[in-house]
Coordinates of C-alpha atoms and ligand atoms in Angstrom, one line a residue:
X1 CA 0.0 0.0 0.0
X2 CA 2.6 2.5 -1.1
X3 CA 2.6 4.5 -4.1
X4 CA 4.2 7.3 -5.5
X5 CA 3.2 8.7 -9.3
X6 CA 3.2 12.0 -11.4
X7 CA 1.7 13.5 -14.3
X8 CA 2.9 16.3 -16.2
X9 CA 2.0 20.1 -16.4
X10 CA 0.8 20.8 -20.2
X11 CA 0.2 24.5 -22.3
X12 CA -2.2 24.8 -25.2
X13 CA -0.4 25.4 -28.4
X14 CA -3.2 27.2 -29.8
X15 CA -7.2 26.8 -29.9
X16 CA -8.1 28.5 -26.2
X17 CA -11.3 29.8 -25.7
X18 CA -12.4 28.5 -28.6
X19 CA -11.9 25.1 -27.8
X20 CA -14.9 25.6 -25.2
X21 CA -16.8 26.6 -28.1
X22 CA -16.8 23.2 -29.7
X23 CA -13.1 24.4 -31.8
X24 CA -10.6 22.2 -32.0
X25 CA -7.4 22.5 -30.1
X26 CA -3.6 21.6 -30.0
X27 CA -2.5 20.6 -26.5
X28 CA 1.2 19.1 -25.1
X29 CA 2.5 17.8 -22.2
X30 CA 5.4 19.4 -20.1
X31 CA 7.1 15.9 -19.0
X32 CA 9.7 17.7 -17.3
X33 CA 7.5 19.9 -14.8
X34 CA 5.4 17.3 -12.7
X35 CA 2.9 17.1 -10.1
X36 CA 3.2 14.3 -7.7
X37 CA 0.9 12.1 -5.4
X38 CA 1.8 9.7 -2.8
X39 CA -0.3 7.2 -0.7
X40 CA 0.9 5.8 2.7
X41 CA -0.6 3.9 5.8
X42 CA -2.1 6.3 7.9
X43 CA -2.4 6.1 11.7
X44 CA -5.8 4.2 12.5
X45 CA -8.4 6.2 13.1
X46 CA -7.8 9.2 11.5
X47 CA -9.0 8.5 8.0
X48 CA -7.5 10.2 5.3
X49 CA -4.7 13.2 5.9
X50 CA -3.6 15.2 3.2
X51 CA -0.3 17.3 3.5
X52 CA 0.4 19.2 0.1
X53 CA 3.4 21.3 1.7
X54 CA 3.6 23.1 -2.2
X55 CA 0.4 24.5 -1.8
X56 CA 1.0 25.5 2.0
X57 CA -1.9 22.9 3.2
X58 CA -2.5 19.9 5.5
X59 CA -6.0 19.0 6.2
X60 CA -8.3 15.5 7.1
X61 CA -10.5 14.7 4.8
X62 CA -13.1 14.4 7.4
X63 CA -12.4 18.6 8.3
X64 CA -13.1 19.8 5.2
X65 CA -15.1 17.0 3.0
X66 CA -16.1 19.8 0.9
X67 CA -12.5 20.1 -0.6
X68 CA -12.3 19.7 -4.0
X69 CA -9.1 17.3 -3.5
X70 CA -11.3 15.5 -0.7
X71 CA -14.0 15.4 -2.9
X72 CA -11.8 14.1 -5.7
X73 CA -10.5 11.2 -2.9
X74 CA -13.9 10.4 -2.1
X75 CA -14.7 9.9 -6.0
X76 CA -11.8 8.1 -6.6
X77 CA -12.4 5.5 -3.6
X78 CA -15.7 5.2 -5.1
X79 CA -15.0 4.2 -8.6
X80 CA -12.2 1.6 -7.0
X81 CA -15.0 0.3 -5.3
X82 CA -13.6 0.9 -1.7
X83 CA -16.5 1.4 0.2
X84 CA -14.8 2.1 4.3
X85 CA -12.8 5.3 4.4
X86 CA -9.7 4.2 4.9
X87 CA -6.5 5.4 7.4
X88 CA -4.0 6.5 4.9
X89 CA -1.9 9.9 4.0
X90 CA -1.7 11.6 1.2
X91 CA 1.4 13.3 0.1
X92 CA 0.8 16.2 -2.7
X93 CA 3.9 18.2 -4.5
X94 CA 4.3 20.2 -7.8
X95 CA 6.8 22.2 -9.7
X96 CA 4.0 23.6 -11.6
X97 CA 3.1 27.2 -11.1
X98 CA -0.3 27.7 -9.8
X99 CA -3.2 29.9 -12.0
X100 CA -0.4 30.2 -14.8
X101 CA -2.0 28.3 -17.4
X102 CA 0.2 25.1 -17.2
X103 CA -2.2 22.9 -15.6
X104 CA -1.6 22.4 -12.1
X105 CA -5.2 21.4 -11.1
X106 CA -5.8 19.3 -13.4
X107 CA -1.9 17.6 -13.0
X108 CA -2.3 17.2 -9.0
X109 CA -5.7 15.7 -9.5
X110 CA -4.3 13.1 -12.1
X111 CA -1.2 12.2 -10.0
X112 CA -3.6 12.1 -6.9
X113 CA -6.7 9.6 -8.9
X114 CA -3.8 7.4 -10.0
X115 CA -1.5 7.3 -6.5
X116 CA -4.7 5.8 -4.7
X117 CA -5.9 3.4 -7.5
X118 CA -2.1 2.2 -7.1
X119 CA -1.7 2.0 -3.7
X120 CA -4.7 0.0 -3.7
X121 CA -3.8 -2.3 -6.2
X122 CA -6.3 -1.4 -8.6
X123 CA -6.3 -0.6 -11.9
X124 CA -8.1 2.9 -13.9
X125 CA -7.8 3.3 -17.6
X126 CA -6.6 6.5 -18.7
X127 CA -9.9 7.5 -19.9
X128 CA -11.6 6.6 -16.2
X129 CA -8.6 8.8 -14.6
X130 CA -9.0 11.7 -17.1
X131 CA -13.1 11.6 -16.9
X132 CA -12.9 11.5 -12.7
X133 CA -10.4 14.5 -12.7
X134 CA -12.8 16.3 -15.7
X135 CA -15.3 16.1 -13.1
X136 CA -13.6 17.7 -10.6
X137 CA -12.0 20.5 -13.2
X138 CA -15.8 21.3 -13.1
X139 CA -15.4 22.8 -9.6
X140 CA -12.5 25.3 -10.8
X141 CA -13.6 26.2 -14.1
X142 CA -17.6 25.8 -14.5
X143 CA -17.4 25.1 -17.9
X144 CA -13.7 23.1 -18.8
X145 CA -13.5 22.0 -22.5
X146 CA -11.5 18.4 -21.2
X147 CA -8.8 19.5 -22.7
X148 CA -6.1 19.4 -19.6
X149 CA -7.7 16.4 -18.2
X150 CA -7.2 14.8 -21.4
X151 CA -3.6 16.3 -22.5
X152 CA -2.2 15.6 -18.9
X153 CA -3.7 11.8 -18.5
X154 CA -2.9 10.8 -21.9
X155 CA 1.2 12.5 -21.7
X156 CA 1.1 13.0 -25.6
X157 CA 0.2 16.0 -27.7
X158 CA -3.6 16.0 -28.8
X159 CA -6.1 17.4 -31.1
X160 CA -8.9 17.7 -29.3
X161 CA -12.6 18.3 -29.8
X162 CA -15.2 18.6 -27.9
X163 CA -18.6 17.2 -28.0
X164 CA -21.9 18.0 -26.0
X165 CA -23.2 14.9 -26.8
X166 CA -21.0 11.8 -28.6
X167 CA -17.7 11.5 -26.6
X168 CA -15.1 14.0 -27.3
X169 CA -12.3 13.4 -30.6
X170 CA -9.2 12.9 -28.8
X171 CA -6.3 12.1 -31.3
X172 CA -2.5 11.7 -31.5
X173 CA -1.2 14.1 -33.1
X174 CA 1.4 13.6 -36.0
X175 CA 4.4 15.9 -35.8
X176 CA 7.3 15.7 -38.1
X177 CA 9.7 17.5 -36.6
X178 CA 10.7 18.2 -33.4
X179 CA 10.4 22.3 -32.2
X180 CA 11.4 24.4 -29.3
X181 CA 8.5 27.0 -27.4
X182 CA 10.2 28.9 -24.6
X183 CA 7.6 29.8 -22.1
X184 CA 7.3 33.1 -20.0
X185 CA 5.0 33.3 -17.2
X186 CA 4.2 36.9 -16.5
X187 CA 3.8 36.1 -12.8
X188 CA 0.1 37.7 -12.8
X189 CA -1.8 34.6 -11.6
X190 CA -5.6 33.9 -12.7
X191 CA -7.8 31.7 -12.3
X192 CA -9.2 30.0 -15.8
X193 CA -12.7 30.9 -14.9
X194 CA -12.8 34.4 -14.5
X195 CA -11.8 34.5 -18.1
X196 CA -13.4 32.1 -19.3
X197 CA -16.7 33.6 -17.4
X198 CA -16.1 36.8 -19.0
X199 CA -15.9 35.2 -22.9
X200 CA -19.4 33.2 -22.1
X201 CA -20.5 36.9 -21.1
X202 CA -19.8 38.4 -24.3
X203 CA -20.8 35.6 -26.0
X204 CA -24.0 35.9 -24.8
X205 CA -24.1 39.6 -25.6
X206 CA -22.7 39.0 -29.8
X207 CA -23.2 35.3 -30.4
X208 CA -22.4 36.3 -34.1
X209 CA -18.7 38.3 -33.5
X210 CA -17.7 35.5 -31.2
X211 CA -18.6 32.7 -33.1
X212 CA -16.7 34.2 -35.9
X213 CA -13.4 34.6 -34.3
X214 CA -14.0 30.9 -32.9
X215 CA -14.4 30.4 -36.5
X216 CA -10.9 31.9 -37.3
X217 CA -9.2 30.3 -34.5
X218 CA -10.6 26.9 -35.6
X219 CA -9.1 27.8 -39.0
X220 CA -5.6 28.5 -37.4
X221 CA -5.6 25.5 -35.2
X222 CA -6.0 23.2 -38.3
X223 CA -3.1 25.0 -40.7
X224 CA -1.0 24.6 -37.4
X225 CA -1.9 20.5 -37.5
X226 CA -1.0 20.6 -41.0
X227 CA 2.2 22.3 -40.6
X228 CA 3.0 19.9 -37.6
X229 CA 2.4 16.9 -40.1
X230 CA 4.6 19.0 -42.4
X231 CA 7.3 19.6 -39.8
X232 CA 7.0 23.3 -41.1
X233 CA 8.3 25.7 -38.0
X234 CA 7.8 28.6 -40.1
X235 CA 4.2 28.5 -40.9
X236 CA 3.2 27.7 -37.2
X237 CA 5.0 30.4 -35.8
X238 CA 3.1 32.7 -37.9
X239 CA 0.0 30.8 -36.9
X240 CA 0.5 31.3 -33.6
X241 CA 0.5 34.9 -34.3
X242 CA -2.4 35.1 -35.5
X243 CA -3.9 33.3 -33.0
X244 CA -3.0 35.9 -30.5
X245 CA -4.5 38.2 -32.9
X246 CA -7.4 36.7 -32.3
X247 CA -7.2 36.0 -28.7
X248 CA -6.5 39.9 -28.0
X249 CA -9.8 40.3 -29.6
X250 CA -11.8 37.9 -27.9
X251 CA -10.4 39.9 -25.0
X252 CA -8.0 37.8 -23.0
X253 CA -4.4 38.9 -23.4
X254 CA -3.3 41.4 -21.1
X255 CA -0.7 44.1 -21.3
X256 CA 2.0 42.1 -19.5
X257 CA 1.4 39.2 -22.0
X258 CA 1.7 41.6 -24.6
X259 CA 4.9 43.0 -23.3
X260 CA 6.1 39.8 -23.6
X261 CA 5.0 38.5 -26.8
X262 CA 6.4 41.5 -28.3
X263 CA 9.9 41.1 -26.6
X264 CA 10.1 37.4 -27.4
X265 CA 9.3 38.5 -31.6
X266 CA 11.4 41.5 -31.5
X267 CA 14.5 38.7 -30.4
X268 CA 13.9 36.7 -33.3
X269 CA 11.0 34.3 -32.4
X270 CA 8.9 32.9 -34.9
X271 CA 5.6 33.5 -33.5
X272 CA 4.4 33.9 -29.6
X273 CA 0.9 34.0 -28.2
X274 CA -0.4 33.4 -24.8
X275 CA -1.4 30.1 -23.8
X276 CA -4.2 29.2 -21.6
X277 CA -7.1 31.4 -19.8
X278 CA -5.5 34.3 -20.4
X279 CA -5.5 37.7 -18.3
X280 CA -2.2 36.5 -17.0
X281 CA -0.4 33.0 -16.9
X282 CA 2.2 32.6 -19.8
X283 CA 3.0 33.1 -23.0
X284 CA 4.7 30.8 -25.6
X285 CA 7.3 31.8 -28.0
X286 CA 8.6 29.2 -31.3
X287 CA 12.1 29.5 -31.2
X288 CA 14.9 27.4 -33.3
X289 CA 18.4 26.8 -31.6
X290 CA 20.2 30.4 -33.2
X291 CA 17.2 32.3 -31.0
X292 CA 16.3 30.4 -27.8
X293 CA 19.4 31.7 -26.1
X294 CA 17.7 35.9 -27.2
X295 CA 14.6 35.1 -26.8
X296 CA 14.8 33.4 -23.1
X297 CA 17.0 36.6 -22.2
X298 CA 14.9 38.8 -23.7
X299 CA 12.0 37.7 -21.7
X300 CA 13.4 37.7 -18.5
X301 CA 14.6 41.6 -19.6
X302 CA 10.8 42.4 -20.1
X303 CA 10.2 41.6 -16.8
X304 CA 9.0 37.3 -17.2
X305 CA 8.6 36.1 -13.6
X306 CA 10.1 32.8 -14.9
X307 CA 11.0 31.2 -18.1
X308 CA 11.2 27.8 -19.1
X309 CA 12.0 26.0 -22.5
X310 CA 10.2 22.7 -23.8
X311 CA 10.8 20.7 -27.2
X312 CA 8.0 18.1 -28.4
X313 CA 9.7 15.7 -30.2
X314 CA 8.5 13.8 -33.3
X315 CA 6.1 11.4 -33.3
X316 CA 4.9 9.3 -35.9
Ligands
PMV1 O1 -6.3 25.9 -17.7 P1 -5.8 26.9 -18.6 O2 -5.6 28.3 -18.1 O3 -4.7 26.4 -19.5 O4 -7.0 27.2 -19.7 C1 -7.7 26.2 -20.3 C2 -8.1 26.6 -21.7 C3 -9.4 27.3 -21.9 O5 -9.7 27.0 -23.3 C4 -9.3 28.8 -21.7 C5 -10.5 26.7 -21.0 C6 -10.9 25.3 -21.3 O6 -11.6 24.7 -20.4 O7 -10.6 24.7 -22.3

């Protein structure tokens, strides 16, 4: 009855927003920024004990039922078909920055579901782990696409649809060459709903404008698979571009994204945009080995709380 596991953090290449919208979008793991779950005995009696010394919290589950981890537990020891609460302790850590747009949520809820269906010997397919952690998503987010859930359970770079009714189209997604994003976090953190509230609100209020720019983001997100399947870094820097066009008009970028998506062009990156909600969080940058060294420098220089570098490799 020990366990330790992980999932990884993740950024949206492109298709935010619009991706709640029924849009499809391009998601990939960060394998090297983790969250991490442990399960232990716990002393008898106590029932479940959480200590998540990341997120400056310990708590019983029997405190404060109404948590959305506890919840999540509860859920979790449900589906395993565990019916007596059981004495154990539950260990929580993340590199992951918190409200930046990298999911951390939706990572410590993955490594949580699959630390206790470990520790108790049982097994959850990846698609009964990312549903049970979609559900809890709901409690952050009111109205998640699936999309972290999904990217983080699965580890692999996605296309990803969503569906109101028929299950969602989750695919692999081809990629012919590998490419480098350097990732600025303008330190501002916010919560994915707030934005996401505020793009339902205008919605709502111009069903016709929105649903055109989800329109044109849809467009953009399915050059940017083609020029994946192309391995052409070129194009998909200037996709991401416009993306952020459009993003800035939907009405989620912010002036310190903007200050650094500017920065990281000006130093010779192919294309930047924000990733994520929005308002704050990070930004992405394509770079290519001459310009990650500028454009990871430049960042920092525009005032980037923390930058960090990922390459997606090829896949088949
Ligand atoms: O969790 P974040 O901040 O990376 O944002 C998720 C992306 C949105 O499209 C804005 C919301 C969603 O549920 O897909």
């Amino acid at each position: 009855m020990q366990s330790h596991t992980s999932a990884p953090g993740k950024i949206i290449l492109c298709g935010e927003h619009a991706v709640v919208y029924g849009r499809p979008a391009i998601a990939l793991p960060l394998s090297k920024i983790r969250a991490r779950a442990s399960v232990a005995p716990g002393a008898a009696g106590i029932g479940i004990r959480f200590d998540a010394p990341n997120l400056g919290r310990r708590w019983l589950l029997a405190a404060a039922p109404g948590d959305p981890l506890s919840e999540l537990t509860l859920a979790t020891l449900k589906q395993l078909g565990i019916t007596r609460i059981p004495d154990i302790q539950i260990t929580i850590t993340s590199d992951i920055p918190i409200a930046s747009g990298m999911g951390s949520g939706a990572a410590i809820a993955t490594a949580l579901v699959r630390a206790l269906a470990t520790a108790f010997g049982r097994n959850l397919s990846t698609a009964e782990i990312s549903a049970l952690v979609y559900t809890s998503e709901q409690r952050y987010h009111g109205t998640p696409s699936g999309i972290d859930n999904t990217v983080i359970a699965y580890e692999q770079a996605i296309w990803f649809q969503r569906h109101s009714e028929s299950p969602h189209l989750i695919e692999p997604l081809p990629i012919a060459a590998p490419f480098t994003l350097v990732i600025g976090d303008t330190g501002v953190r916010s919560a994915t709903r707030l934005p996401v509230g505020e793009v339902r609100r205008r919605w709502q209020e111009d069903p016709a404008r929105y649903e055109a720019l989800f329109d044109l983001v849809a467009d953009v997100v399915h050059q940017a698979r083609h020029a994946l399947a192309r391995g052409d870094v070129a194009t998909l820097g200037a996709l991401l571009d416009r993306n952020q066009e459009a993003l800035e008009q939907i009405g989620v970028s912010s002036p310190e994204l903007e200050r650094l998506i500017t920065a990281a062009r000006r130093a010779g990156a192919a294309g930047a945009k924000l990733s994520g909600g929005g308002w704050g969080g990070v930004m992405i940058a394509l770079v290519d080995p001459e310009t990650v060294v500028s454009v990871r420098e430049a960042l920092l220089a525009a005032g980037a709380a923390r930058v960090l570098e990922t390459t997606v490799s090829a896949s088949a």
